[in-house]
CSV table of C-alpha atoms in Angstrom, one decimal:
chain,number,residue,atom,x,y,z
K,8,UNK,CA,89.6,80.3,85.6
K,9,UNK,CA,90.4,81.6,89.1
K,10,UNK,CA,86.8,80.7,90.2
K,11,UNK,CA,87.2,77.2,88.8
K,12,UNK,CA,90.6,76.7,90.4
K,13,UNK,CA,89.3,78.0,93.7
K,14,UNK,CA,86.2,75.7,93.5
K,15,UNK,CA,88.4,72.7,92.9
K,16,UNK,CA,90.5,73.6,95.9
K,17,UNK,CA,87.5,73.9,98.1
K,18,UNK,CA,86.1,70.6,96.9
K,19,UNK,CA,89.4,68.8,97.4
K,20,UNK,CA,90.5,70.4,100.7
K,21,UNK,CA,87.3,71.3,102.5
K,22,UNK,CA,84.7,68.8,101.2
K,23,UNK,CA,81.4,68.8,99.4
K,24,UNK,CA,79.4,70.8,102.0
K,25,UNK,CA,81.9,73.7,101.9
K,26,UNK,CA,81.9,73.5,98.1
K,27,UNK,CA,78.1,73.8,97.9
K,28,UNK,CA,78.1,76.7,100.4
K,29,UNK,CA,80.8,78.5,98.4
K,30,UNK,CA,79.0,77.9,95.1
K,31,UNK,CA,75.8,79.3,96.5
K,32,UNK,CA,77.5,82.4,97.9
K,33,UNK,CA,79.2,83.1,94.6
K,34,UNK,CA,75.9,82.7,92.7
K,35,UNK,CA,74.3,85.3,94.9
K,36,UNK,CA,77.4,87.5,94.7
K,37,UNK,CA,77.3,87.5,90.9
K,38,UNK,CA,73.6,88.3,90.9
K,39,UNK,CA,74.2,91.2,93.3
K,40,UNK,CA,77.1,92.6,91.3
K,41,UNK,CA,75.1,92.4,88.0
K,42,UNK,CA,72.2,94.3,89.7
K,43,UNK,CA,74.6,96.9,91.0
K,44,UNK,CA,76.3,97.5,87.7
K,45,UNK,CA,72.9,97.8,85.8
K,46,UNK,CA,71.9,100.6,88.2
K,47,UNK,CA,75.1,102.6,87.9
K,48,UNK,CA,77.0,104.4,85.1
K,49,UNK,CA,79.6,102.5,83.2
K,50,UNK,CA,83.2,103.5,84.3
K,51,UNK,CA,85.4,105.6,82.1
K,52,UNK,CA,88.9,104.3,81.7
K,53,UNK,CA,91.4,106.4,83.4
K,54,UNK,CA,93.5,107.1,80.3
K,55,UNK,CA,90.4,108.4,78.5
K,56,UNK,CA,89.7,111.0,81.1
K,57,UNK,CA,90.8,114.7,80.7
K,58,UNK,CA,93.9,115.3,82.9
K,59,UNK,CA,97.5,116.3,82.9
K,60,UNK,CA,98.1,115.0,86.4
K,61,UNK,CA,96.0,112.4,88.1
K,62,UNK,CA,96.3,111.9,91.8
K,63,UNK,CA,95.0,108.5,92.9
K,64,UNK,CA,94.2,107.8,96.6
K,65,UNK,CA,94.2,104.2,97.6
K,66,UNK,CA,91.0,102.8,99.3
K,67,UNK,CA,89.4,106.2,99.5
K,68,UNK,CA,85.7,106.4,100.2
K,69,UNK,CA,83.7,109.1,98.5
K,70,UNK,CA,81.7,110.0,101.6
K,71,UNK,CA,84.7,110.3,103.9
K,72,UNK,CA,86.6,112.3,101.2
K,73,UNK,CA,83.7,114.7,100.8
K,74,UNK,CA,83.5,115.2,104.6
K,75,UNK,CA,87.2,116.0,105.0
K,76,UNK,CA,88.1,117.7,101.8
K,77,UNK,CA,88.4,121.5,102.4
K,78,UNK,CA,89.7,123.0,99.2
K,79,UNK,CA,87.5,125.5,97.3
K,80,UNK,CA,86.6,123.1,94.6
K,81,UNK,CA,83.4,120.9,94.1
K,82,UNK,CA,83.7,117.3,95.0
K,83,UNK,CA,82.0,115.0,92.4
K,84,UNK,CA,81.9,111.2,92.2
K,85,UNK,CA,82.6,108.7,89.6
K,86,UNK,CA,82.3,104.9,89.2
K,87,UNK,CA,85.5,103.0,89.3
K,88,UNK,CA,86.3,99.7,87.6
K,89,UNK,CA,87.0,97.5,90.5
K,90,UNK,CA,86.9,97.1,94.3
K,91,UNK,CA,90.6,96.3,94.6
K,92,UNK,CA,93.9,97.7,93.2
K,93,UNK,CA,94.6,94.7,90.9
K,94,UNK,CA,91.2,95.2,89.3
K,95,UNK,CA,91.8,98.9,88.9
K,96,UNK,CA,95.2,98.3,87.3
K,97,UNK,CA,94.2,95.6,84.9
K,98,UNK,CA,90.9,97.1,83.7
K,99,UNK,CA,92.3,100.6,83.2
K,100,UNK,CA,95.8,100.0,81.8
K,101,UNK,CA,96.3,96.5,80.6
K,102,UNK,CA,97.2,96.1,76.9
K,103,UNK,CA,97.4,99.9,76.4
K,104,UNK,CA,100.4,101.9,75.2
K,105,UNK,CA,100.5,105.0,77.4
K,106,UNK,CA,103.9,106.3,76.3
K,107,UNK,CA,102.8,109.8,77.2
K,108,UNK,CA,102.4,108.9,80.9
K,109,UNK,CA,104.7,108.6,83.8
K,110,UNK,CA,103.3,106.5,86.7
K,111,UNK,CA,104.7,107.3,90.1
K,112,UNK,CA,103.4,104.8,92.6
K,113,UNK,CA,103.6,103.9,96.3
K,114,UNK,CA,101.7,100.7,95.8
K,115,UNK,CA,103.9,97.7,94.9
K,116,UNK,CA,100.9,96.1,93.1
K,117,UNK,CA,101.5,98.5,90.3
K,118,UNK,CA,104.8,96.8,89.5
K,119,UNK,CA,102.9,93.7,88.4
K,120,UNK,CA,101.7,95.7,85.3
K,121,UNK,CA,105.2,95.7,83.8
K,122,UNK,CA,106.7,92.8,85.6
K,123,UNK,CA,104.7,90.3,83.5
K,124,UNK,CA,102.4,89.1,86.2
K,125,UNK,CA,99.4,90.4,84.3
K,126,UNK,CA,100.8,89.3,80.9
K,127,UNK,CA,101.4,92.8,79.7
K,128,UNK,CA,104.1,94.5,77.6
K,129,UNK,CA,105.5,97.9,78.7
K,130,UNK,CA,102.6,100.3,79.2
K,131,UNK,CA,104.0,103.6,80.4
K,132,UNK,CA,106.8,105.9,79.3
K,133,UNK,CA,108.1,105.3,82.8
K,134,UNK,CA,106.8,103.4,85.9
K,135,UNK,CA,108.5,104.8,89.0
K,136,UNK,CA,107.9,102.9,92.2
K,137,UNK,CA,108.5,104.6,95.5
K,138,UNK,CA,109.8,101.6,97.6
K,139,UNK,CA,113.1,102.9,98.9
K,140,UNK,CA,111.6,105.9,100.7
K,141,UNK,CA,110.0,103.7,103.3
K,142,UNK,CA,108.8,104.8,106.8
K,143,UNK,CA,109.9,102.1,109.2
K,144,UNK,CA,107.6,103.2,112.0
K,145,UNK,CA,104.4,103.0,110.0
K,146,UNK,CA,105.6,100.5,107.4
K,147,UNK,CA,104.4,102.5,104.4
K,148,UNK,CA,105.3,105.3,102.1
K,149,UNK,CA,104.2,108.6,103.7
K,150,UNK,CA,102.2,111.2,101.8
K,151,UNK,CA,104.8,113.9,102.3
K,152,UNK,CA,107.3,111.7,100.6
K,153,UNK,CA,105.0,111.1,97.6
K,154,UNK,CA,104.3,114.8,97.3
K,155,UNK,CA,108.1,115.6,97.2
K,156,UNK,CA,108.8,112.9,94.7
K,157,UNK,CA,105.9,113.9,92.4
K,158,UNK,CA,107.0,117.5,92.3
K,159,UNK,CA,110.6,116.3,91.4
K,160,UNK,CA,109.3,113.9,88.8
K,161,UNK,CA,107.3,116.7,87.1
K,162,UNK,CA,110.6,118.6,86.6
K,163,UNK,CA,112.1,115.6,85.0
K,164,UNK,CA,109.2,114.9,82.7
K,165,UNK,CA,107.5,118.2,81.9
K,166,UNK,CA,105.8,116.9,78.7
K,167,UNK,CA,104.3,113.8,80.2
K,168,UNK,CA,101.0,113.1,82.0
K,169,UNK,CA,101.7,112.2,85.6
K,170,UNK,CA,99.8,109.4,87.3
K,171,UNK,CA,100.5,109.8,91.1
K,172,UNK,CA,99.3,106.8,93.2
K,173,UNK,CA,99.4,107.5,97.0
K,174,UNK,CA,98.9,104.5,99.2
K,175,UNK,CA,96.8,106.3,101.8
K,176,UNK,CA,94.2,106.1,103.3
K,177,UNK,CA,94.9,102.4,102.7
K,178,UNK,CA,96.3,100.4,105.6
K,179,UNK,CA,98.7,100.7,107.4
K,180,UNK,CA,97.1,103.8,109.0
K,181,UNK,CA,99.1,106.9,109.9
K,182,UNK,CA,98.4,109.6,112.5
K,183,UNK,CA,98.2,110.0,116.3
K,184,UNK,CA,95.6,107.3,116.9
K,185,UNK,CA,97.3,104.7,114.8
K,186,UNK,CA,100.7,105.5,116.5
K,187,UNK,CA,99.1,105.3,120.0
K,188,UNK,CA,97.4,101.9,119.3
K,189,UNK,CA,100.4,100.5,117.6
K,190,UNK,CA,102.6,101.4,120.6
K,191,UNK,CA,100.1,100.2,123.1
K,192,UNK,CA,99.6,96.8,121.5
K,193,UNK,CA,103.1,96.5,120.0
K,194,UNK,CA,101.9,95.3,116.7
K,195,UNK,CA,101.6,96.6,113.2
K,196,UNK,CA,98.4,98.1,111.8
K,197,UNK,CA,97.5,96.2,108.6
K,198,UNK,CA,97.6,92.8,107.0
K,199,UNK,CA,95.0,90.3,105.8
K,200,UNK,CA,94.8,87.6,103.3
K,201,UNK,CA,93.6,88.9,99.9
K,202,UNK,CA,90.5,86.7,99.6
K,203,UNK,CA,87.1,88.3,99.7
K,204,UNK,CA,85.7,85.4,101.8
K,205,UNK,CA,88.1,86.4,104.6
K,206,UNK,CA,86.7,89.9,104.9
K,207,UNK,CA,83.5,88.8,106.7
K,208,UNK,CA,82.7,88.6,110.4
K,209,UNK,CA,83.1,84.8,110.3
K,210,UNK,CA,86.9,84.8,110.2
K,211,UNK,CA,88.1,82.1,112.6
K,212,UNK,CA,91.9,82.6,112.4
K,213,UNK,CA,93.9,85.6,113.5
K,214,UNK,CA,97.4,86.9,112.8
K,215,UNK,CA,98.7,87.9,116.2
K,216,UNK,CA,101.4,90.1,114.6
K,217,UNK,CA,98.9,92.6,113.1
K,218,UNK,CA,95.8,94.5,113.8
K,219,UNK,CA,93.3,93.3,111.2
K,220,UNK,CA,89.7,94.2,110.4
K,221,UNK,CA,88.6,90.8,111.8
K,222,UNK,CA,89.8,92.1,115.2
K,223,UNK,CA,86.6,94.1,115.4
K,224,UNK,CA,84.6,91.0,116.4
K,225,UNK,CA,87.2,89.3,118.6
K,226,UNK,CA,88.0,89.7,122.3
K,227,UNK,CA,91.7,89.5,121.7
K,228,UNK,CA,91.7,92.8,119.9
K,229,UNK,CA,89.5,95.4,121.8
K,230,UNK,CA,89.0,97.7,118.8
K,231,UNK,CA,85.7,98.9,117.4
K,232,UNK,CA,84.6,100.0,114.0
K,233,UNK,CA,84.9,103.6,115.3
K,234,UNK,CA,88.6,102.9,116.2
K,235,UNK,CA,89.3,101.9,112.6
K,236,UNK,CA,87.3,104.8,111.2
K,237,UNK,CA,89.2,107.2,113.4
K,238,UNK,CA,92.5,105.9,112.1
K,239,UNK,CA,91.2,105.9,108.6
K,240,UNK,CA,90.0,109.5,108.8
K,241,UNK,CA,93.2,110.7,110.3
K,242,UNK,CA,95.2,109.0,107.6
K,243,UNK,CA,93.0,110.6,104.9
K,244,UNK,CA,93.1,114.1,106.6
K,245,UNK,CA,96.9,114.0,106.7
K,246,UNK,CA,97.1,112.9,103.1
K,247,UNK,CA,94.8,115.6,101.9
K,248,UNK,CA,97.0,118.3,103.4
K,249,UNK,CA,99.9,117.0,101.3
K,250,UNK,CA,97.7,116.5,98.3
K,251,UNK,CA,96.7,120.2,98.5
K,252,UNK,CA,100.4,121.2,98.5
K,253,UNK,CA,100.9,118.9,95.5
K,254,UNK,CA,98.0,120.4,93.6
K,255,UNK,CA,99.4,123.9,94.1
K,256,UNK,CA,102.8,122.8,92.8
K,257,UNK,CA,101.8,121.0,89.7
K,258,UNK,CA,101.2,122.6,86.3
K,259,UNK,CA,98.4,121.8,84.0
K,260,UNK,CA,95.0,120.3,84.8
K,261,UNK,CA,95.0,118.1,88.0
K,262,UNK,CA,92.4,115.6,89.0
K,263,UNK,CA,92.0,113.8,92.3
K,264,UNK,CA,90.3,110.4,92.4
K,265,UNK,CA,90.7,106.9,94.0
K,266,UNK,CA,91.3,103.4,92.7
K,267,UNK,CA,88.5,102.0,95.0
K,268,UNK,CA,86.9,102.6,98.3
K,269,UNK,CA,86.7,100.8,101.7
K,270,UNK,CA,84.0,99.0,103.8
K,271,UNK,CA,83.7,99.2,107.5
K,272,UNK,CA,81.1,96.5,108.3
K,273,UNK,CA,78.3,97.5,106.0
K,274,UNK,CA,76.0,94.6,105.0
K,275,UNK,CA,75.1,93.7,101.4
K,276,UNK,CA,72.0,92.0,100.2
K,277,UNK,CA,71.5,89.1,99.8
K,278,UNK,CA,74.6,87.9,101.6
K,279,UNK,CA,73.8,89.8,104.8
K,280,UNK,CA,77.3,89.5,106.2
K,281,UNK,CA,79.3,92.5,107.4
K,282,UNK,CA,82.1,93.3,105.0
K,283,UNK,CA,85.4,94.9,105.9
K,284,UNK,CA,88.2,96.2,103.7
K,285,UNK,CA,88.0,96.0,99.9
K,286,UNK,CA,87.5,92.5,98.7
K,287,UNK,CA,88.0,92.0,95.0
K,288,UNK,CA,85.1,91.2,92.8
K,289,UNK,CA,82.5,93.0,94.8
K,290,UNK,CA,80.4,96.0,93.7
K,291,UNK,CA,79.0,98.3,96.4
K,292,UNK,CA,78.6,102.1,96.7
K,293,UNK,CA,81.3,102.1,99.4
K,294,UNK,CA,83.8,100.4,97.1
K,295,UNK,CA,83.0,101.5,93.6
K,296,UNK,CA,81.8,105.1,93.9
K,297,UNK,CA,84.9,107.2,94.4
K,298,UNK,CA,85.7,110.9,94.6
K,299,UNK,CA,86.5,113.0,91.5
K,300,UNK,CA,87.8,116.6,91.9
K,301,UNK,CA,89.1,118.7,89.0
K,302,UNK,CA,91.5,121.7,89.1
K,303,UNK,CA,91.9,123.4,85.7
K,304,UNK,CA,95.2,125.0,86.5
K,305,UNK,CA,96.6,127.7,84.3
K,306,UNK,CA,98.4,126.4,81.2
K,307,UNK,CA,97.8,122.9,79.9
K,308,UNK,CA,100.9,120.7,79.4
K,309,UNK,CA,102.2,120.0,75.9
K,310,UNK,CA,102.0,116.3,76.2
K,311,UNK,CA,104.2,114.1,74.0
K,312,UNK,CA,104.5,110.4,73.7
K,313,UNK,CA,107.9,108.8,73.7
K,314,UNK,CA,109.3,105.2,73.8
K,315,UNK,CA,109.4,103.7,77.3
K,316,UNK,CA,112.6,104.2,79.2
K,317,UNK,CA,114.6,101.5,81.0
K,318,UNK,CA,114.1,101.5,84.8
K,319,UNK,CA,116.0,99.8,87.6
K,320,UNK,CA,114.6,96.4,88.6
K,321,UNK,CA,113.5,95.8,92.2
K,322,UNK,CA,114.5,92.8,94.3
K,323,UNK,CA,111.5,90.4,94.4
K,324,UNK,CA,112.0,89.9,98.2
K,325,UNK,CA,111.7,93.7,98.7
K,326,UNK,CA,108.5,93.9,96.7
K,327,UNK,CA,106.9,91.0,98.6
K,328,UNK,CA,108.0,92.6,101.9
K,329,UNK,CA,106.4,95.9,101.0
K,330,UNK,CA,103.2,94.1,99.8
K,331,UNK,CA,103.0,92.2,103.1
K,332,UNK,CA,103.4,95.4,105.1
K,333,UNK,CA,100.5,96.9,103.1
K,334,UNK,CA,98.3,93.9,103.9
K,335,UNK,CA,98.7,91.7,100.8
K,336,UNK,CA,99.8,88.2,101.5
């Protein structure tokens, strides 16, 4: 239905030529996605995997994770369900009763699961968003904050599986390079419209209040792919140091993975365009092959399901503000 609605909008607002171009692009995209899925393993739903604690890194590439991960544990890979957080959430959790699980999340998109946006009933025993512990300099929830909250939550829910969703290495980036660029240009680091067509090198508009991936190809923003990669890698490295602390502090079996990956200008056949970020509805190795690391721990948790608990509601304006800061418009 979304494709039909979008096609009607293009035909009405942009004309027949744009409609034909869009239809052709989507035809090739669907063919490409089908070919990719036929040549890769089918994803395993997150709830069906073996874990007591699942640490999810947002927009984390398998290759970059493997390069920076330095704990004495093998790094494997797995196929994830989607190339964006909403796909990850819906295809893993929608219409399930995971009353043995507490979901601690720094990504406000997760609130849509139990806010009714995806048409779902309560899914988890508790969904705990970390929106109040907000870093005003970087406009995000810092990994140190998530680690501290996760360790506290485990004490409150010792008989529950813990799903711990960090926002890093997703934009906005953290670290010395990000801080330096942000101060030099006096703008935030993050933000783009959530439409896969807007992730290509052909973007013509620009939001002057934010550094975006489209800035790579425009003179107004003298940043290169290497600049973005450096910020991304620093964000991931900082996050992994806190994740290591979290793994040491959790009981039971802990697994590290990601909801999806990230693209930094790679081309895909047959479209040929350079793609940045993580557009929804696209299947590439960079987006859909993510890290998977297991830590067996000592004693497994005695997991028990219980009815969902009431949680405080969050102001809609606050949620949208946080989503905008993370790049969702």
